[in-house]
CSV table of C-alpha atoms in Angstrom, one decimal:
chain,number,residue,atom,x,y,z
A,27,UNK,CA,6.9,36.1,-1.4
A,28,UNK,CA,9.0,33.0,-2.2
A,29,UNK,CA,8.3,29.6,-3.6
A,30,UNK,CA,9.9,26.3,-2.9
A,31,UNK,CA,9.6,23.0,-4.7
A,32,UNK,CA,9.6,19.3,-3.7
A,33,UNK,CA,12.3,17.6,-5.7
A,34,UNK,CA,10.4,14.4,-6.0
A,35,UNK,CA,6.8,15.1,-6.8
A,36,UNK,CA,7.0,18.8,-7.9
A,37,UNK,CA,4.7,20.2,-5.3
A,38,UNK,CA,5.3,23.9,-4.9
A,39,UNK,CA,5.1,25.7,-1.5
A,40,UNK,CA,4.1,29.3,-2.2
A,41,UNK,CA,4.3,31.6,0.8
A,42,UNK,CA,1.3,33.6,-0.6
A,43,UNK,CA,-0.9,30.5,-0.7
A,44,UNK,CA,0.5,28.6,2.3
A,45,UNK,CA,-0.9,25.1,2.9
A,46,UNK,CA,-4.2,25.5,4.6
A,47,UNK,CA,-5.0,21.8,4.7
A,48,UNK,CA,-1.9,21.1,6.8
A,49,UNK,CA,-2.5,24.0,9.0
A,50,UNK,CA,-0.2,26.7,7.5
A,51,UNK,CA,-2.4,29.6,6.5
A,52,UNK,CA,-1.8,31.9,3.5
A,53,UNK,CA,1.1,34.1,4.1
A,54,UNK,CA,3.1,31.7,6.3
A,55,UNK,CA,6.7,32.4,5.6
A,56,UNK,CA,9.1,29.5,4.7
A,57,UNK,CA,11.2,30.3,7.8
A,58,UNK,CA,8.1,29.7,10.0
A,59,UNK,CA,7.6,26.2,8.5
A,60,UNK,CA,9.0,23.6,10.9
A,61,UNK,CA,12.1,21.6,9.8
A,62,UNK,CA,10.2,18.3,9.8
A,63,UNK,CA,7.5,19.6,7.5
A,64,UNK,CA,6.8,16.8,5.0
A,65,UNK,CA,5.8,17.5,1.4
A,66,UNK,CA,2.0,17.6,1.5
A,67,UNK,CA,1.7,15.6,-1.7
A,68,UNK,CA,4.3,12.8,-1.5
A,69,UNK,CA,5.2,13.0,2.3
A,70,UNK,CA,8.6,11.5,1.7
A,71,UNK,CA,10.7,14.7,1.2
A,72,UNK,CA,11.0,17.2,4.0
A,73,UNK,CA,11.6,20.9,4.3
A,74,UNK,CA,15.4,20.6,4.1
A,75,UNK,CA,15.1,18.7,0.8
A,76,UNK,CA,13.0,21.5,-0.9
A,77,UNK,CA,14.6,23.6,-3.6
A,78,UNK,CA,14.1,27.3,-3.8
A,79,UNK,CA,12.3,28.4,-7.0
A,80,UNK,CA,12.2,32.2,-6.6
A,81,UNK,CA,12.4,35.0,-4.1
A,82,UNK,CA,13.8,33.0,-1.2
A,83,UNK,CA,16.4,34.1,1.3
B,12,UNK,CA,22.7,-9.0,-7.6
B,13,UNK,CA,21.5,-8.7,-4.0
B,14,UNK,CA,24.6,-6.9,-2.8
B,15,UNK,CA,24.4,-4.3,-5.5
B,16,UNK,CA,20.9,-3.6,-4.3
B,17,UNK,CA,22.4,-1.9,-1.2
B,18,UNK,CA,24.2,0.7,-3.3
B,19,UNK,CA,21.8,1.3,-6.1
B,20,UNK,CA,22.6,3.1,-9.3
B,21,UNK,CA,21.8,6.8,-8.9
B,22,UNK,CA,19.9,6.7,-12.2
B,23,UNK,CA,17.5,4.2,-10.6
B,24,UNK,CA,16.9,6.6,-7.7
B,25,UNK,CA,16.1,9.5,-10.0
B,26,UNK,CA,13.5,7.4,-11.8
B,27,UNK,CA,14.9,6.6,-15.2
B,28,UNK,CA,14.2,2.9,-14.7
B,29,UNK,CA,16.3,0.1,-16.1
B,30,UNK,CA,17.7,0.2,-19.5
B,31,UNK,CA,16.2,-2.6,-21.5
B,32,UNK,CA,15.5,-3.8,-25.0
B,33,UNK,CA,11.7,-4.0,-25.6
B,34,UNK,CA,10.7,-7.0,-27.7
B,35,UNK,CA,7.8,-7.1,-30.1
B,36,UNK,CA,5.9,-9.4,-27.7
B,37,UNK,CA,6.4,-7.0,-24.8
B,38,UNK,CA,5.2,-4.1,-26.9
B,39,UNK,CA,2.0,-6.0,-27.7
B,40,UNK,CA,1.6,-6.8,-24.0
B,41,UNK,CA,2.0,-3.1,-23.1
B,42,UNK,CA,-0.8,-2.2,-25.5
B,43,UNK,CA,-3.1,-5.0,-24.2
B,44,UNK,CA,-2.2,-4.2,-20.6
B,45,UNK,CA,-4.3,-1.0,-20.6
B,46,UNK,CA,-7.5,-3.2,-20.8
B,47,UNK,CA,-6.1,-6.0,-18.6
B,48,UNK,CA,-6.2,-3.6,-15.7
B,49,UNK,CA,-10.0,-4.0,-15.8
B,50,UNK,CA,-9.3,-7.4,-14.2
B,51,UNK,CA,-9.2,-5.5,-10.8
B,52,UNK,CA,-12.9,-5.1,-11.2
B,53,UNK,CA,-13.4,-8.8,-11.3
B,54,UNK,CA,-12.9,-9.0,-7.5
B,55,UNK,CA,-16.2,-7.4,-6.6
B,56,UNK,CA,-17.9,-8.8,-9.7
B,57,UNK,CA,-17.0,-12.3,-8.7
B,58,UNK,CA,-18.3,-11.7,-5.2
B,59,UNK,CA,-21.7,-10.5,-6.5
B,60,UNK,CA,-21.8,-13.4,-8.9
B,61,UNK,CA,-21.0,-15.9,-6.1
B,62,UNK,CA,-23.9,-14.4,-4.0
B,63,UNK,CA,-26.3,-14.7,-6.9
B,64,UNK,CA,-25.3,-18.3,-7.6
B,65,UNK,CA,-25.6,-19.2,-3.9
B,66,UNK,CA,-29.2,-17.9,-3.9
B,67,UNK,CA,-30.1,-19.4,-7.3
B,68,UNK,CA,-28.7,-22.8,-6.6
B,69,UNK,CA,-29.3,-22.8,-2.8
B,70,UNK,CA,-25.8,-24.1,-2.6
B,71,UNK,CA,-23.7,-22.2,0.0
B,72,UNK,CA,-20.3,-23.4,-1.3
B,73,UNK,CA,-20.5,-20.6,-3.8
B,74,UNK,CA,-19.8,-18.2,-1.0
B,75,UNK,CA,-16.2,-19.6,-0.9
B,76,UNK,CA,-15.6,-18.5,-4.5
B,77,UNK,CA,-13.6,-15.3,-4.1
B,78,UNK,CA,-11.3,-16.4,-1.3
B,79,UNK,CA,-10.5,-19.6,-3.3
B,80,UNK,CA,-9.8,-17.5,-6.4
B,81,UNK,CA,-7.5,-15.2,-4.4
B,82,UNK,CA,-5.4,-17.8,-2.6
B,83,UNK,CA,-5.4,-20.7,-5.1
B,84,UNK,CA,-6.3,-19.5,-8.6
B,85,UNK,CA,-4.2,-16.3,-8.7
B,86,UNK,CA,-1.0,-18.0,-7.4
B,87,UNK,CA,-1.4,-20.6,-10.1
B,88,UNK,CA,-2.1,-18.0,-12.8
B,89,UNK,CA,1.0,-16.1,-11.6
B,90,UNK,CA,3.0,-19.3,-12.0
B,91,UNK,CA,1.7,-19.9,-15.5
B,92,UNK,CA,1.8,-16.3,-16.8
B,93,UNK,CA,5.1,-15.4,-15.3
B,94,UNK,CA,6.5,-12.0,-14.8
B,95,UNK,CA,6.0,-8.7,-16.5
B,96,UNK,CA,9.3,-7.1,-17.6
B,97,UNK,CA,7.7,-4.1,-19.4
B,98,UNK,CA,8.7,-0.7,-18.2
B,99,UNK,CA,7.2,2.3,-20.1
B,100,UNK,CA,9.7,4.6,-21.8
B,101,UNK,CA,9.9,8.4,-21.0
B,102,UNK,CA,7.6,9.2,-24.0
B,103,UNK,CA,5.1,6.4,-23.1
B,104,UNK,CA,5.0,7.7,-19.5
B,105,UNK,CA,4.1,11.1,-20.6
B,106,UNK,CA,1.0,9.7,-22.5
B,107,UNK,CA,0.1,7.2,-19.7
B,108,UNK,CA,0.3,9.8,-17.0
B,109,UNK,CA,-2.6,11.9,-18.3
B,110,UNK,CA,-4.8,9.1,-19.5
B,111,UNK,CA,-8.0,9.4,-17.4
B,112,UNK,CA,-9.0,5.8,-18.3
B,113,UNK,CA,-6.8,4.6,-15.4
B,114,UNK,CA,-8.5,6.8,-12.9
B,115,UNK,CA,-11.9,5.8,-14.1
B,116,UNK,CA,-11.1,2.2,-13.3
B,117,UNK,CA,-10.5,3.2,-9.7
B,118,UNK,CA,-13.8,5.0,-9.5
B,119,UNK,CA,-15.6,2.0,-11.0
B,120,UNK,CA,-13.8,-0.3,-8.5
B,121,UNK,CA,-14.9,1.9,-5.6
B,122,UNK,CA,-18.6,1.8,-6.6
B,123,UNK,CA,-18.4,-2.0,-7.2
B,124,UNK,CA,-16.7,-2.5,-3.9
B,125,UNK,CA,-19.8,-1.1,-2.1
B,126,UNK,CA,-22.2,-3.0,-4.4
B,127,UNK,CA,-20.3,-6.2,-3.5
B,128,UNK,CA,-20.6,-5.5,0.2
B,129,UNK,CA,-24.3,-4.7,0.1
B,130,UNK,CA,-25.2,-7.7,-2.1
B,131,UNK,CA,-23.2,-10.2,0.0
B,132,UNK,CA,-24.7,-8.9,3.2
B,133,UNK,CA,-28.1,-9.3,1.7
B,134,UNK,CA,-27.4,-12.8,0.5
B,135,UNK,CA,-25.9,-14.0,3.8
B,136,UNK,CA,-28.7,-12.5,6.0
B,137,UNK,CA,-31.6,-13.5,3.7
B,138,UNK,CA,-30.4,-17.0,2.7
B,139,UNK,CA,-30.3,-20.1,4.9
B,140,UNK,CA,-26.6,-21.0,4.9
B,141,UNK,CA,-24.4,-23.1,7.2
B,142,UNK,CA,-21.9,-21.4,9.5
B,143,UNK,CA,-19.1,-22.9,7.4
B,144,UNK,CA,-20.4,-21.3,4.2
B,145,UNK,CA,-20.9,-18.0,6.0
B,146,UNK,CA,-17.3,-18.2,7.0
B,147,UNK,CA,-16.5,-18.5,3.3
B,148,UNK,CA,-18.6,-15.3,2.7
B,149,UNK,CA,-16.7,-13.5,5.5
B,150,UNK,CA,-13.3,-14.5,4.1
B,151,UNK,CA,-14.4,-13.6,0.5
B,152,UNK,CA,-15.7,-10.2,1.6
B,153,UNK,CA,-12.5,-9.6,3.6
B,154,UNK,CA,-10.4,-10.5,0.5
B,155,UNK,CA,-12.5,-8.0,-1.5
B,156,UNK,CA,-11.9,-5.4,1.2
B,157,UNK,CA,-8.1,-5.9,1.1
B,158,UNK,CA,-8.0,-5.5,-2.7
B,159,UNK,CA,-10.3,-2.5,-2.3
B,160,UNK,CA,-7.8,-1.0,0.1
B,161,UNK,CA,-5.2,-1.2,-2.7
B,162,UNK,CA,-7.6,1.0,-4.8
B,163,UNK,CA,-8.0,3.3,-1.9
B,164,UNK,CA,-4.2,3.4,-1.5
B,165,UNK,CA,-3.7,4.4,-5.1
B,166,UNK,CA,-6.4,7.1,-4.9
B,167,UNK,CA,-5.2,8.4,-1.5
B,168,UNK,CA,-1.7,9.2,-2.8
B,169,UNK,CA,-3.1,11.7,-5.2
B,170,UNK,CA,-3.4,14.6,-2.7
B,171,UNK,CA,-3.5,17.2,-5.4
B,172,UNK,CA,-6.7,15.7,-6.9
B,173,UNK,CA,-9.8,16.4,-4.6
B,174,UNK,CA,-12.0,13.8,-6.4
B,175,UNK,CA,-9.4,11.0,-6.0
B,176,UNK,CA,-8.9,11.9,-2.3
B,177,UNK,CA,-12.7,11.8,-1.8
B,178,UNK,CA,-13.0,8.5,-3.5
B,179,UNK,CA,-10.1,7.1,-1.4
B,180,UNK,CA,-12.1,8.0,1.8
B,181,UNK,CA,-15.3,6.4,0.5
B,182,UNK,CA,-13.3,3.3,-0.5
B,183,UNK,CA,-11.6,3.0,2.9
B,184,UNK,CA,-14.9,3.5,4.6
B,185,UNK,CA,-16.2,0.3,3.0
B,186,UNK,CA,-14.3,-1.8,5.6
B,187,UNK,CA,-14.2,0.9,8.2
B,188,UNK,CA,-10.4,1.5,7.8
B,189,UNK,CA,-10.9,5.2,8.4
B,190,UNK,CA,-7.3,6.1,9.4
B,191,UNK,CA,-5.7,4.3,6.4
B,192,UNK,CA,-5.0,7.1,4.0
B,193,UNK,CA,-3.7,9.6,6.7
B,194,UNK,CA,-1.7,7.0,8.5
B,195,UNK,CA,-0.3,5.4,5.3
B,196,UNK,CA,0.9,8.6,3.6
B,197,UNK,CA,2.1,10.6,6.5
B,198,UNK,CA,3.2,7.8,8.8
B,199,UNK,CA,4.2,4.7,7.0
B,200,UNK,CA,5.9,6.5,4.0
B,201,UNK,CA,7.8,8.7,6.3
B,202,UNK,CA,9.0,6.0,8.7
B,203,UNK,CA,9.1,3.0,6.3
B,204,UNK,CA,11.9,0.4,6.9
B,205,UNK,CA,12.8,1.8,10.3
B,206,UNK,CA,12.2,0.3,13.7
B,207,UNK,CA,9.9,3.3,14.4
B,208,UNK,CA,7.3,2.1,11.8
B,209,UNK,CA,4.6,-0.2,13.2
B,210,UNK,CA,3.8,-1.0,9.5
B,211,UNK,CA,7.3,-2.4,8.6
B,212,UNK,CA,7.8,-5.9,9.8
B,213,UNK,CA,11.0,-7.0,11.5
B,214,UNK,CA,13.1,-10.1,10.8
B,215,UNK,CA,12.1,-12.9,13.2
B,216,UNK,CA,8.6,-11.3,13.8
B,217,UNK,CA,5.8,-13.7,12.9
B,218,UNK,CA,2.7,-12.4,11.0
B,219,UNK,CA,0.7,-12.7,14.2
B,220,UNK,CA,3.1,-10.8,16.4
B,221,UNK,CA,3.3,-8.1,13.6
B,222,UNK,CA,-0.5,-7.9,13.5
B,223,UNK,CA,-0.6,-7.2,17.2
B,224,UNK,CA,2.0,-4.4,16.8
B,225,UNK,CA,0.8,-3.0,13.5
B,226,UNK,CA,-3.0,-2.8,13.9
B,227,UNK,CA,-3.1,-0.8,17.1
B,228,UNK,CA,0.1,1.1,16.3
B,229,UNK,CA,-1.1,2.3,12.9
B,230,UNK,CA,-4.5,3.3,14.3
B,231,UNK,CA,-2.8,5.3,17.1
B,232,UNK,CA,-0.4,7.0,14.7
B,233,UNK,CA,-3.3,7.9,12.3
B,234,UNK,CA,-5.3,9.5,15.0
B,235,UNK,CA,-2.2,11.4,16.4
B,236,UNK,CA,-1.3,12.7,12.9
B,237,UNK,CA,-4.8,14.0,12.3
B,238,UNK,CA,-5.0,15.5,15.8
B,239,UNK,CA,-1.8,17.4,15.2
B,240,UNK,CA,-3.0,18.7,11.8
B,241,UNK,CA,-6.2,20.0,13.4
B,242,UNK,CA,-4.2,21.4,16.3
B,243,UNK,CA,-2.2,23.5,13.8
B,244,UNK,CA,-5.5,24.6,12.3
B,245,UNK,CA,-6.6,25.6,15.8
B,246,UNK,CA,-9.6,23.3,15.5
B,247,UNK,CA,-10.8,20.7,18.0
B,248,UNK,CA,-9.9,17.1,17.3
B,249,UNK,CA,-13.6,16.2,17.5
B,250,UNK,CA,-14.6,18.7,14.8
B,251,UNK,CA,-16.4,18.0,11.6
B,252,UNK,CA,-13.0,18.7,9.8
B,253,UNK,CA,-11.5,15.5,11.3
B,254,UNK,CA,-11.0,13.4,8.1
B,255,UNK,CA,-10.6,10.2,10.1
B,256,UNK,CA,-14.0,10.8,11.8
B,257,UNK,CA,-15.6,11.8,8.4
B,258,UNK,CA,-14.6,8.4,6.9
B,259,UNK,CA,-15.8,6.6,10.1
B,260,UNK,CA,-19.1,8.4,9.8
B,261,UNK,CA,-19.6,7.0,6.3
B,262,UNK,CA,-19.0,3.5,7.7
B,263,UNK,CA,-21.4,3.9,10.7
B,264,UNK,CA,-24.2,5.3,8.5
B,265,UNK,CA,-23.8,2.6,5.8
B,266,UNK,CA,-23.5,-0.3,8.2
B,267,UNK,CA,-26.4,1.1,10.2
B,268,UNK,CA,-28.6,1.3,7.1
B,269,UNK,CA,-27.7,-2.3,6.1
B,270,UNK,CA,-28.5,-3.5,9.6
B,271,UNK,CA,-31.8,-1.8,9.4
B,272,UNK,CA,-32.6,-3.2,6.0
B,273,UNK,CA,-31.3,-6.8,6.5
B,274,UNK,CA,-31.7,-7.4,10.2
B,275,UNK,CA,-29.4,-7.7,13.2
B,276,UNK,CA,-27.4,-10.5,11.7
B,277,UNK,CA,-26.0,-8.0,9.2
B,278,UNK,CA,-24.0,-6.2,11.9
B,279,UNK,CA,-21.7,-9.0,13.1
B,280,UNK,CA,-21.2,-10.2,9.5
B,281,UNK,CA,-20.1,-6.7,8.4
B,282,UNK,CA,-17.8,-6.2,11.4
B,283,UNK,CA,-16.1,-9.6,11.3
B,284,UNK,CA,-15.6,-9.2,7.5
B,285,UNK,CA,-14.1,-5.8,8.0
B,286,UNK,CA,-11.8,-7.1,10.7
B,287,UNK,CA,-10.6,-9.9,8.4
B,288,UNK,CA,-10.1,-7.3,5.6
B,289,UNK,CA,-7.9,-5.3,8.0
B,290,UNK,CA,-6.0,-8.5,8.8
B,291,UNK,CA,-5.4,-9.3,5.1
B,292,UNK,CA,-4.1,-5.8,4.6
B,293,UNK,CA,-1.8,-6.4,7.5
B,294,UNK,CA,-0.5,-9.5,5.6
B,295,UNK,CA,0.4,-7.2,2.7
B,296,UNK,CA,2.2,-4.8,5.0
B,297,UNK,CA,4.0,-7.8,6.6
B,298,UNK,CA,5.3,-8.9,3.2
B,299,UNK,CA,6.4,-5.5,1.8
B,300,UNK,CA,9.4,-4.6,4.0
B,301,UNK,CA,10.2,-7.7,6.0
B,302,UNK,CA,13.6,-7.1,7.7
B,303,UNK,CA,14.7,-4.2,5.5
B,304,UNK,CA,16.3,-1.3,7.3
B,305,UNK,CA,17.2,2.3,6.3
B,306,UNK,CA,20.6,3.3,7.7
B,307,UNK,CA,21.0,6.1,10.1
B,308,UNK,CA,23.0,9.0,8.7
B,309,UNK,CA,25.6,11.1,10.6
B,310,UNK,CA,23.1,13.8,11.3
B,311,UNK,CA,20.9,11.3,13.1
B,312,UNK,CA,18.2,11.2,10.4
B,313,UNK,CA,17.4,8.0,8.5
B,314,UNK,CA,18.7,7.8,4.9
B,315,UNK,CA,16.0,8.6,2.3
B,316,UNK,CA,13.8,5.7,1.3
B,317,UNK,CA,15.3,4.0,-1.8
B,318,UNK,CA,14.1,1.2,-4.0
B,319,UNK,CA,16.0,-1.4,-2.1
B,320,UNK,CA,14.0,-0.7,1.1
B,321,UNK,CA,10.9,-2.5,-0.3
B,322,UNK,CA,10.4,-6.1,-1.5
B,323,UNK,CA,9.5,-6.0,-5.1
B,324,UNK,CA,7.5,-8.4,-7.2
B,325,UNK,CA,6.6,-8.5,-10.8
B,326,UNK,CA,4.2,-11.4,-11.5
B,327,UNK,CA,1.7,-10.4,-14.2
B,328,UNK,CA,-1.6,-11.5,-12.7
B,329,UNK,CA,-1.2,-10.4,-9.1
B,330,UNK,CA,0.3,-7.1,-10.3
B,331,UNK,CA,-2.7,-6.3,-12.4
B,332,UNK,CA,-5.0,-7.3,-9.5
B,333,UNK,CA,-3.2,-5.1,-7.0
B,334,UNK,CA,-2.6,-2.1,-9.4
B,335,UNK,CA,1.1,-2.6,-9.5
B,336,UNK,CA,1.3,-2.4,-5.7
B,337,UNK,CA,3.9,-5.2,-6.0
B,338,UNK,CA,6.2,-2.9,-7.9
B,339,UNK,CA,6.7,-1.6,-4.4
B,340,UNK,CA,10.2,-0.3,-4.7
B,341,UNK,CA,9.3,2.3,-7.3
B,342,UNK,CA,6.1,3.2,-5.3
B,343,UNK,CA,8.1,4.0,-2.2
B,344,UNK,CA,10.8,5.9,-4.1
B,345,UNK,CA,8.1,7.9,-5.8
B,346,UNK,CA,4.8,7.7,-3.9
B,347,UNK,CA,2.7,10.0,-6.1
B,348,UNK,CA,3.6,8.1,-9.3
B,349,UNK,CA,0.3,6.7,-10.8
B,350,UNK,CA,0.0,2.9,-10.8
B,351,UNK,CA,0.3,2.6,-14.6
B,352,UNK,CA,3.7,4.2,-14.6
B,353,UNK,CA,5.3,2.1,-11.8
B,354,UNK,CA,8.4,0.4,-13.0
B,355,UNK,CA,10.2,-2.8,-12.1
B,356,UNK,CA,13.7,-2.4,-10.7
B,357,UNK,CA,16.0,-5.2,-11.6
B,358,UNK,CA,18.2,-4.4,-8.6
B,359,UNK,CA,15.5,-4.3,-6.0
B,360,UNK,CA,15.1,-7.2,-3.5
B,361,UNK,CA,12.7,-9.7,-5.1
B,362,UNK,CA,10.0,-11.8,-3.5
B,363,UNK,CA,9.7,-15.4,-5.0
B,364,UNK,CA,5.9,-15.3,-5.4
B,365,UNK,CA,3.1,-12.7,-5.8
B,366,UNK,CA,1.3,-11.3,-2.8
B,367,UNK,CA,-1.5,-13.9,-2.6
B,368,UNK,CA,1.1,-16.7,-2.5
B,369,UNK,CA,3.3,-14.9,-0.1
B,370,UNK,CA,0.3,-14.2,2.2
B,371,UNK,CA,-0.4,-17.9,2.3
B,372,UNK,CA,3.2,-18.6,3.4
B,373,UNK,CA,3.1,-15.7,6.0
B,374,UNK,CA,0.2,-17.6,7.7
B,375,UNK,CA,2.6,-20.4,8.5
B,376,UNK,CA,5.5,-18.6,10.3
B,377,UNK,CA,8.2,-21.4,9.9
B,378,UNK,CA,7.5,-21.6,6.1
B,379,UNK,CA,7.8,-17.9,5.9
B,380,UNK,CA,11.1,-17.8,7.7
B,381,UNK,CA,12.6,-20.6,5.7
B,382,UNK,CA,11.8,-18.7,2.5
B,383,UNK,CA,12.6,-15.2,3.6
B,384,UNK,CA,15.3,-15.1,6.3
B,385,UNK,CA,18.1,-16.1,4.0
B,386,UNK,CA,16.9,-13.5,1.4
B,387,UNK,CA,17.2,-10.8,4.1
B,388,UNK,CA,20.7,-12.0,5.0
B,389,UNK,CA,21.8,-11.9,1.3
B,390,UNK,CA,20.2,-8.4,1.0
B,391,UNK,CA,22.3,-7.2,3.9
B,392,UNK,CA,25.4,-8.9,2.6
B,393,UNK,CA,25.7,-10.9,5.9
B,394,UNK,CA,25.9,-7.8,8.1
B,395,UNK,CA,23.0,-8.2,10.5
B,396,UNK,CA,23.5,-4.6,11.8
B,397,UNK,CA,21.9,-3.5,8.6
B,398,UNK,CA,18.7,-5.5,9.2
B,399,UNK,CA,15.5,-4.5,11.0
B,400,UNK,CA,15.4,-7.2,13.6
B,401,UNK,CA,12.8,-8.1,16.3
B,402,UNK,CA,14.6,-7.0,19.5
B,403,UNK,CA,13.5,-10.1,21.3
B,404,UNK,CA,15.3,-12.3,18.8
B,405,UNK,CA,18.4,-10.2,18.2
B,406,UNK,CA,20.9,-12.4,19.9
B,407,UNK,CA,19.5,-15.6,18.3
B,408,UNK,CA,19.5,-14.1,14.8
B,409,UNK,CA,23.0,-12.6,15.2
B,410,UNK,CA,24.5,-15.9,16.3
B,411,UNK,CA,22.7,-17.8,13.5
B,412,UNK,CA,23.2,-15.4,10.5
B,413,UNK,CA,25.8,-12.6,11.3
B,414,UNK,CA,28.8,-13.1,9.1
B,415,UNK,CA,31.1,-10.1,9.5
B,416,UNK,CA,33.7,-11.6,7.2
B,417,UNK,CA,31.1,-11.6,4.4
B,418,UNK,CA,29.9,-8.2,5.5
B,419,UNK,CA,33.3,-6.5,5.2
B,420,UNK,CA,34.3,-8.4,2.0
């Protein structure tokens, strides 16, 4: 399971946790998150801007 | 100054703020400022006070108090007190960031906002006032709603704090602006300063044309964003989980109770005041990004939002009143940054007055264009291809302002 971080606000997407509120249940893999996924905290950075913290491919 | 704003210093983008020497006077101001933020509470307090005075003295002119303070007193105080050049240092930011005092002000403001609405509705429906003075009450309540939405805006950006998000919804519900937090965060911040954003005004567009595009456009976008979120969750858009409908339900119940308690006259008063509150927020939106445009990159995406994509303003009084909303360049570059940390950018495009004064000018379109159009042209370095222009006025604006020689210089 990998984690990815928003470079602006520091939000961390953890595949184990997912992002239930935005409709991505726990266990949703990063590769299954759409490209236009905005950071669910600041909404100004998108998936391609995120930086891998650990375990990513 | 203006041309350097187009290519900002990378350090500004990363959030180190502007290098500056802090004087003793500024240091004192920075300490006092913590308590001066309480001035935001004066808006609902003044509204309640004006209602009590109107009843006590049986003089309806009191109902005009808040709108007068907003559009006349605040611009004068801004003029007298001047601008606020203080930016907190890295160490000061670390302390300010975790100080709960600043969040408590927001909670108190939310509660007072509702108290102000209830008390003024009671005063207007129970007293015997002329239509002219009731108009004053409507504009005053609307002005309170608009300032209240700046509280809601601040709370609604803290998505990682459940209490603040809840307070944001309750605050937005005060004027029935149910879609605000969803639409603003996920819609406006994503599309800001692009032709796709109904909440970014275009050069040549009057406030009134903008309102007709922004008000329905933002409501539609808010609804669609919430619908697609619920769709991903495999829930119906008409479910109890629809946050837009949750906020709307608070408004319907509260307005229903007030109508039951104060009589039928309460309902039109509440609805018209709310509509004016929406319009005053539209005025703020009109001011914040007029004509500014993010460039399209080679990959077809818009460049990332940077400090020079928002008009900035740094007058002391109106900045305290709007929780630093006028330090808009920093806000858009870093939307989750709490209000007490927002910094002034020396290189950002600058408005000549605070929001209340600029709103007054926006109401008179020729005055607005006289003051703002040349600033937009300077910002773009004479290249009108870099400006967000009203398509209907494209040719006229190009023939009047486009100066390719200046643009390539």
